[in-house]
CSV table of C-alpha atoms in Angstrom, one decimal:
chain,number,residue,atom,x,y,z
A,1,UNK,CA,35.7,-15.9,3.2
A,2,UNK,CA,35.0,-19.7,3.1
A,3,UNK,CA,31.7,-19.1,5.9
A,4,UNK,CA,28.3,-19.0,4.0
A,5,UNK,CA,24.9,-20.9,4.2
A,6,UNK,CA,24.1,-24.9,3.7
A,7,UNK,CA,21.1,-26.0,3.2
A,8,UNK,CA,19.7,-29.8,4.4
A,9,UNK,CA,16.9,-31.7,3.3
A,10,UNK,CA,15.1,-33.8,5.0
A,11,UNK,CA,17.1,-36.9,5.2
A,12,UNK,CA,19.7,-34.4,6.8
A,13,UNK,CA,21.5,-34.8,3.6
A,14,UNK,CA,23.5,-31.5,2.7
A,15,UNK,CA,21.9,-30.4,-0.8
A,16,UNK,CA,23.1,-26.8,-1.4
A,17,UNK,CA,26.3,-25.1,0.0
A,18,UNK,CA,26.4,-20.9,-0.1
A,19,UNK,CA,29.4,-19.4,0.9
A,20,UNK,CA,29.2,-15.7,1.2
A,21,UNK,CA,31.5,-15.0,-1.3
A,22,UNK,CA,29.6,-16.8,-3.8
A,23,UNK,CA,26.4,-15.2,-2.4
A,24,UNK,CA,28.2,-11.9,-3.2
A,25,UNK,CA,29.0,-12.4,-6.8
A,26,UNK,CA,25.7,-14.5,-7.7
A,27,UNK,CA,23.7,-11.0,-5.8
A,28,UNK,CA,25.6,-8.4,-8.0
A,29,UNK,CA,25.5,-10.6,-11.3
A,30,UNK,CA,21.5,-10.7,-11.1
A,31,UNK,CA,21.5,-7.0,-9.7
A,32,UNK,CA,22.7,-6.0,-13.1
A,33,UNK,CA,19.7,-7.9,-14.6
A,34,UNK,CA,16.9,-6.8,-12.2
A,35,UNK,CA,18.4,-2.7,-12.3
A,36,UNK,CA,17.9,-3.1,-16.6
A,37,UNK,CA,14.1,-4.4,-15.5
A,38,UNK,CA,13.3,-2.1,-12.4
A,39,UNK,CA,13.5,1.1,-11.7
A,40,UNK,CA,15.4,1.8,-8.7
A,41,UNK,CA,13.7,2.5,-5.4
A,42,UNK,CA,10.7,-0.2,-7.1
A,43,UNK,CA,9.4,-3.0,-4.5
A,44,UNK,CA,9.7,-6.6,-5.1
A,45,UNK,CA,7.7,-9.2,-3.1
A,46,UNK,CA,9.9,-12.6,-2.9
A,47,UNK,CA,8.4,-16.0,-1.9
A,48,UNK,CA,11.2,-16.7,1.4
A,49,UNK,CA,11.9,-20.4,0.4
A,50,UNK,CA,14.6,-21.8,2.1
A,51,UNK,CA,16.8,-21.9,-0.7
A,52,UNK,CA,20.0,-20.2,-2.4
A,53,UNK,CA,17.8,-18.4,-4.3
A,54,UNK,CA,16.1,-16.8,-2.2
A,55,UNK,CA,19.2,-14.8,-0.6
A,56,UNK,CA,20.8,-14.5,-3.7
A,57,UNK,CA,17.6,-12.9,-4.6
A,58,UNK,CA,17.3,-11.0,-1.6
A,59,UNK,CA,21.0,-9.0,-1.7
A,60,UNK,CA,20.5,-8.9,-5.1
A,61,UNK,CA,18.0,-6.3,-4.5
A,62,UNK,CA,20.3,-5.0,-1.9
A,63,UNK,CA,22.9,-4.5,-4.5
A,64,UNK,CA,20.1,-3.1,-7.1
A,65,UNK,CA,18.2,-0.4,-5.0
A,66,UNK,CA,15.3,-2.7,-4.8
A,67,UNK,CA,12.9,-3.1,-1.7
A,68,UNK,CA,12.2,-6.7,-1.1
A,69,UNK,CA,9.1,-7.5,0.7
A,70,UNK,CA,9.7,-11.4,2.0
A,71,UNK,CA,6.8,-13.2,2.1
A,72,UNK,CA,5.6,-16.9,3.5
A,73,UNK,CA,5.3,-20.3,1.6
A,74,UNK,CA,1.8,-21.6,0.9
A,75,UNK,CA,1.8,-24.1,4.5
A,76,UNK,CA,-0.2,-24.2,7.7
A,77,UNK,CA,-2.0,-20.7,6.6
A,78,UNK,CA,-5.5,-21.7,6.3
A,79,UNK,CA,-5.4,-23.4,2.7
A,80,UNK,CA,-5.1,-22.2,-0.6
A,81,UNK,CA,-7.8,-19.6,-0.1
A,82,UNK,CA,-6.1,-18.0,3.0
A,83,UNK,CA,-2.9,-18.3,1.3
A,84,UNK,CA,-3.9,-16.6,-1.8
A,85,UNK,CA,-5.8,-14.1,0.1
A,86,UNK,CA,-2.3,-14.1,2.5
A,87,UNK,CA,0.1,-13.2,-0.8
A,88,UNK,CA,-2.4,-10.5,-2.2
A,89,UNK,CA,-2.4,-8.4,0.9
A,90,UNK,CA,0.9,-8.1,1.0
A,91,UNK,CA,1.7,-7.8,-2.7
A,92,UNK,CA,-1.0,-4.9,-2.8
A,93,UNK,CA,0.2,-3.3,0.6
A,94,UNK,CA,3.9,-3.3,-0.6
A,95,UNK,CA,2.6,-2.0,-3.7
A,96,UNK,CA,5.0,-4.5,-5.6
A,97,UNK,CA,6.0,-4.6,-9.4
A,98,UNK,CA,6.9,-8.1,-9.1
A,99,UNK,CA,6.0,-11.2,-7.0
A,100,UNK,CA,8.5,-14.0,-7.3
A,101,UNK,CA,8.9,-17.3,-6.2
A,102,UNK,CA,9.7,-21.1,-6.5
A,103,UNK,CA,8.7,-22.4,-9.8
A,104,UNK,CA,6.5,-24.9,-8.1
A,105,UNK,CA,4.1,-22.5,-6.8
A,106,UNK,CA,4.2,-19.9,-9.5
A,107,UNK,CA,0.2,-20.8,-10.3
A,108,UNK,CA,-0.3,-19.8,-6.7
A,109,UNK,CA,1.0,-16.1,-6.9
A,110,UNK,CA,-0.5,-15.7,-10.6
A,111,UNK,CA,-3.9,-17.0,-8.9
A,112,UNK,CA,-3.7,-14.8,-6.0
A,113,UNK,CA,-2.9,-11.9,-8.5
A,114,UNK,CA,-4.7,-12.6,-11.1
A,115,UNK,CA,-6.9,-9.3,-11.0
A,116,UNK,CA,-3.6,-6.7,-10.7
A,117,UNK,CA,-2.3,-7.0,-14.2
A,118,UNK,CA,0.5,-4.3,-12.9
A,119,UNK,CA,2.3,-7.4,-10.9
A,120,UNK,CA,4.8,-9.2,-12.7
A,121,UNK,CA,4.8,-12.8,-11.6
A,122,UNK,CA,8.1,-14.7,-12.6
A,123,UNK,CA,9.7,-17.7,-10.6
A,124,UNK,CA,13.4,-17.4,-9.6
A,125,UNK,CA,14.7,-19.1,-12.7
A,126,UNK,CA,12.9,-17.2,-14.7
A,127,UNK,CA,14.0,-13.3,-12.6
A,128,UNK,CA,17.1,-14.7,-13.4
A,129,UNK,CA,16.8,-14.8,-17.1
A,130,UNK,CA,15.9,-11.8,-17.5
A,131,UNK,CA,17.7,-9.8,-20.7
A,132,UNK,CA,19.8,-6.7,-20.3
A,133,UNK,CA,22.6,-5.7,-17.9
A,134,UNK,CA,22.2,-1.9,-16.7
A,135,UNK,CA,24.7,-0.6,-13.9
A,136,UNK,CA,23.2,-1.0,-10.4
A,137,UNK,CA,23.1,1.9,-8.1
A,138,UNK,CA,23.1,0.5,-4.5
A,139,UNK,CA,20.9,2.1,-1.5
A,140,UNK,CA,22.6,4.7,0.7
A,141,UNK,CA,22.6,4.6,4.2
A,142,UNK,CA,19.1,6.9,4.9
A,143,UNK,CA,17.4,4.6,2.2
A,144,UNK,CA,15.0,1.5,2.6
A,145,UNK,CA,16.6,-1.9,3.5
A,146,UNK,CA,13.4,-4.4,3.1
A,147,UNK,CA,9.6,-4.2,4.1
A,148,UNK,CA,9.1,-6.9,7.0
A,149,UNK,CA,5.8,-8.3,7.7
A,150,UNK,CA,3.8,-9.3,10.2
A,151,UNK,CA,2.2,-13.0,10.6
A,152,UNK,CA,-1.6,-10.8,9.6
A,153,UNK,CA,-3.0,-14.4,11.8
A,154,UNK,CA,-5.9,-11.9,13.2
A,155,UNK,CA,-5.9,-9.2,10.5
A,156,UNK,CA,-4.8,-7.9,7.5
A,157,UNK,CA,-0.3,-8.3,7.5
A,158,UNK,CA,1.4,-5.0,8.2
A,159,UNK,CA,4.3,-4.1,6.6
A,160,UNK,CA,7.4,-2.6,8.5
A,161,UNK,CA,9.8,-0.6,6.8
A,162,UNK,CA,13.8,-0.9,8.3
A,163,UNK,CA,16.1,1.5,6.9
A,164,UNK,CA,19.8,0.6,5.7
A,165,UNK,CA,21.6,2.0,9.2
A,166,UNK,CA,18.5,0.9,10.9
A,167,UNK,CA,19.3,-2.7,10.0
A,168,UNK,CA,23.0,-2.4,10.0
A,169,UNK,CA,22.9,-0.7,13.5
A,170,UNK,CA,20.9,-3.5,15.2
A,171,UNK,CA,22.9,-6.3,13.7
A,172,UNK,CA,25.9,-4.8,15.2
A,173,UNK,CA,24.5,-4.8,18.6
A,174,UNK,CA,22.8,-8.4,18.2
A,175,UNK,CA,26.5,-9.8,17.2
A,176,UNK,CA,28.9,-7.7,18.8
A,177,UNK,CA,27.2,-6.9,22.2
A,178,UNK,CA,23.8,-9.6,22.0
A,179,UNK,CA,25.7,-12.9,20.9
A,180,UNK,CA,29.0,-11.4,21.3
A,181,UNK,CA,30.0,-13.6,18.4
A,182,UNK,CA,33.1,-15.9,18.7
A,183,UNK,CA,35.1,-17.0,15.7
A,184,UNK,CA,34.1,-20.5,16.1
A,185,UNK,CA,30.3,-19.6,16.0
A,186,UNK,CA,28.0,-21.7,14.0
A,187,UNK,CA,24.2,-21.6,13.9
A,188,UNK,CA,21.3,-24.2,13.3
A,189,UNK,CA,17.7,-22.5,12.3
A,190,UNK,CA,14.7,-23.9,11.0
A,191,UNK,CA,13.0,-20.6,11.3
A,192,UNK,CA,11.2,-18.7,7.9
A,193,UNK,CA,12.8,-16.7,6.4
A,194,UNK,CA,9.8,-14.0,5.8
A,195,UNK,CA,9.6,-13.6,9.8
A,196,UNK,CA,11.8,-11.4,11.9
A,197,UNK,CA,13.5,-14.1,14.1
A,198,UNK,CA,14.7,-16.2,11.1
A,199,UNK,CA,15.5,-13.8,8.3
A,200,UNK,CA,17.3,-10.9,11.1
A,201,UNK,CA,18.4,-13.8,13.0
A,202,UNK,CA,19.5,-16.5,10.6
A,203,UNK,CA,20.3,-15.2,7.1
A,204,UNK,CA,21.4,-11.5,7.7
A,205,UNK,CA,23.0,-11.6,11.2
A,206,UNK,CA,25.2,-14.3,10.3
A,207,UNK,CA,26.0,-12.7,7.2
A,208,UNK,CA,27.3,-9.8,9.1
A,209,UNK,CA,29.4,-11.8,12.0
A,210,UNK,CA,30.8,-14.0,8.9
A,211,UNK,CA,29.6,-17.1,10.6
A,212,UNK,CA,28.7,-19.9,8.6
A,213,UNK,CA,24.7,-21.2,9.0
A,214,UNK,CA,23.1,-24.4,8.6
A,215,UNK,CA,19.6,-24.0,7.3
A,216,UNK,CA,16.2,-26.9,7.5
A,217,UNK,CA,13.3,-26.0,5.8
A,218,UNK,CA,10.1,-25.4,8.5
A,219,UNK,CA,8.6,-28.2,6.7
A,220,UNK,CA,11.1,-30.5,7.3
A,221,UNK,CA,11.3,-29.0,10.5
A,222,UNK,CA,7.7,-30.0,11.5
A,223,UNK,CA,8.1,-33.6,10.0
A,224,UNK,CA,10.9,-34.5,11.7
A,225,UNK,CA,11.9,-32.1,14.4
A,226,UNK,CA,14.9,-34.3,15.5
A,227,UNK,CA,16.8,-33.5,12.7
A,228,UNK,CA,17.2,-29.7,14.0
A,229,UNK,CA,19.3,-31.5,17.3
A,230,UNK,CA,21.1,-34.0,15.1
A,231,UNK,CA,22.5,-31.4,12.5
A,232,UNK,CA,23.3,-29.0,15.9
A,233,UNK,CA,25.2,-32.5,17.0
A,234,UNK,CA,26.9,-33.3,13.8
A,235,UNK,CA,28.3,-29.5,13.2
A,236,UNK,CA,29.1,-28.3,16.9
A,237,UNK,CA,26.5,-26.0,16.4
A,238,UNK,CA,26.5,-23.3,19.2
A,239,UNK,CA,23.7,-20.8,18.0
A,240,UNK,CA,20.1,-21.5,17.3
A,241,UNK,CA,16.6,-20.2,19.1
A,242,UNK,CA,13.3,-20.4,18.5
A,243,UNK,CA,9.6,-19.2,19.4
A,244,UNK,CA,8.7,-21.1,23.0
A,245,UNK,CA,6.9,-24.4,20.9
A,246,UNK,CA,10.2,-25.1,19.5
């Protein structure tokens, strides 16, 4: 269908439009790639940018047999130290073969990795490069969906594991009997995408209701906050939420 993501920057400007259709044939073209460089079942650690990528990524892995483990940008985590320290945590606790992200903080994850030679570190544009096609084999219903973690704020981030009907069953309920989704739905979010609320509520929820999504960075988000009502106002938005500080 013609619903799918778009992505503002921080002028309010529209600078990337997803529809799901798109994000369907991007997600299997790279699922070939990453089932000739994985074997299936392996765990992939993804930087949760904002960004087509990073769902294209994401169902990619979907599409692949591949367990992506989301993980958080380098802001408002206690510096670089705390964010290195942050990324290998989770990278060692998912037991990952790859960490990938946004080419502008590659250095960070080959920094915060540098002693586990076993982790590939590759950027998006470079994970989707990679050589060789194999056929993908996607995950049955009993089989893993993603590993979810927690913030870690007071101790080290625990991972979550949520099964493929475990995902699919709670999606239903959130928009068939939660949201009891309409057909002219729309949603705002400035939410992460490696936390529950945003990636459950704001990339895969929508995906299942069909409903189209209109995405802000958190960083934008936190320098200009207004932009989250003005982009509700402009689209006749009539789905977003938020923790209470929102």
């Amino acid at each position: 269908g013609d619903a799918g993501c778009n992505f503002y920057n921080l002028r309010g400007g529209l600078s990337a439009v997803l529809s799901y259709a798109t994000l369907r044939a991007r997600s299997q073209t790279l699922a070939r790639r990453l089932a000739a460089r994985f074997p299936r079942g392996a765990r992939i650690a993804l930087v949760a940018e904002t960004s087509p990528e990073f769902l294209t990524t994401f169902f990619a892995c979907q599409y692949a047999g591949l367990v992506p483990a989301p993980m958080p940008l380098p802001v408002n985590l206690g510096g670089k130290d705390g964010y290195l320290t942050q990324v290998r945590l989770m990278v060692e606790g998912a037991k990952a073969a790859a960490a990938v992200g946004p080419l502008s903080i590659k250095d960070f994850l080959a920094d915060a990795l540098a002693a586990n030679s076993a982790v590939a570190v590759m950027s998006f544009e470079e994970l989707a490069g990679i050589d060789g096609e194999a056929e993908p084999a996607a995950f049955a219903p009993d089989e893993l969906c993603y590993i979810q973690y927690s913030s870690g704020s007071t101790s080290a981030p625990k991972g979550v594991i949520g099964t493929q009907a475990s995902v699919n069953a709670n999606l239903h309920g959130i928009t068939k009997h939660g949201l009891k989704l309409r057909p002219d739905d729309r949603a705002t979010s400035w939410l992460p995408l490696y936390h529950d609320m945003g990636l459950i509520g704001f990339a895969l929820a929508p995906m299942y209701g069909q409903r189209s999504v209109d995405f802000i960075a958190t960083s934008d988000f936190v320098r200009r906050p207004l932009l989250w009502l003005r982009l509700m106002s402009d689209n006749r938005a009539t789905i977003t939420y938020s923790p209470s500080f929102g």
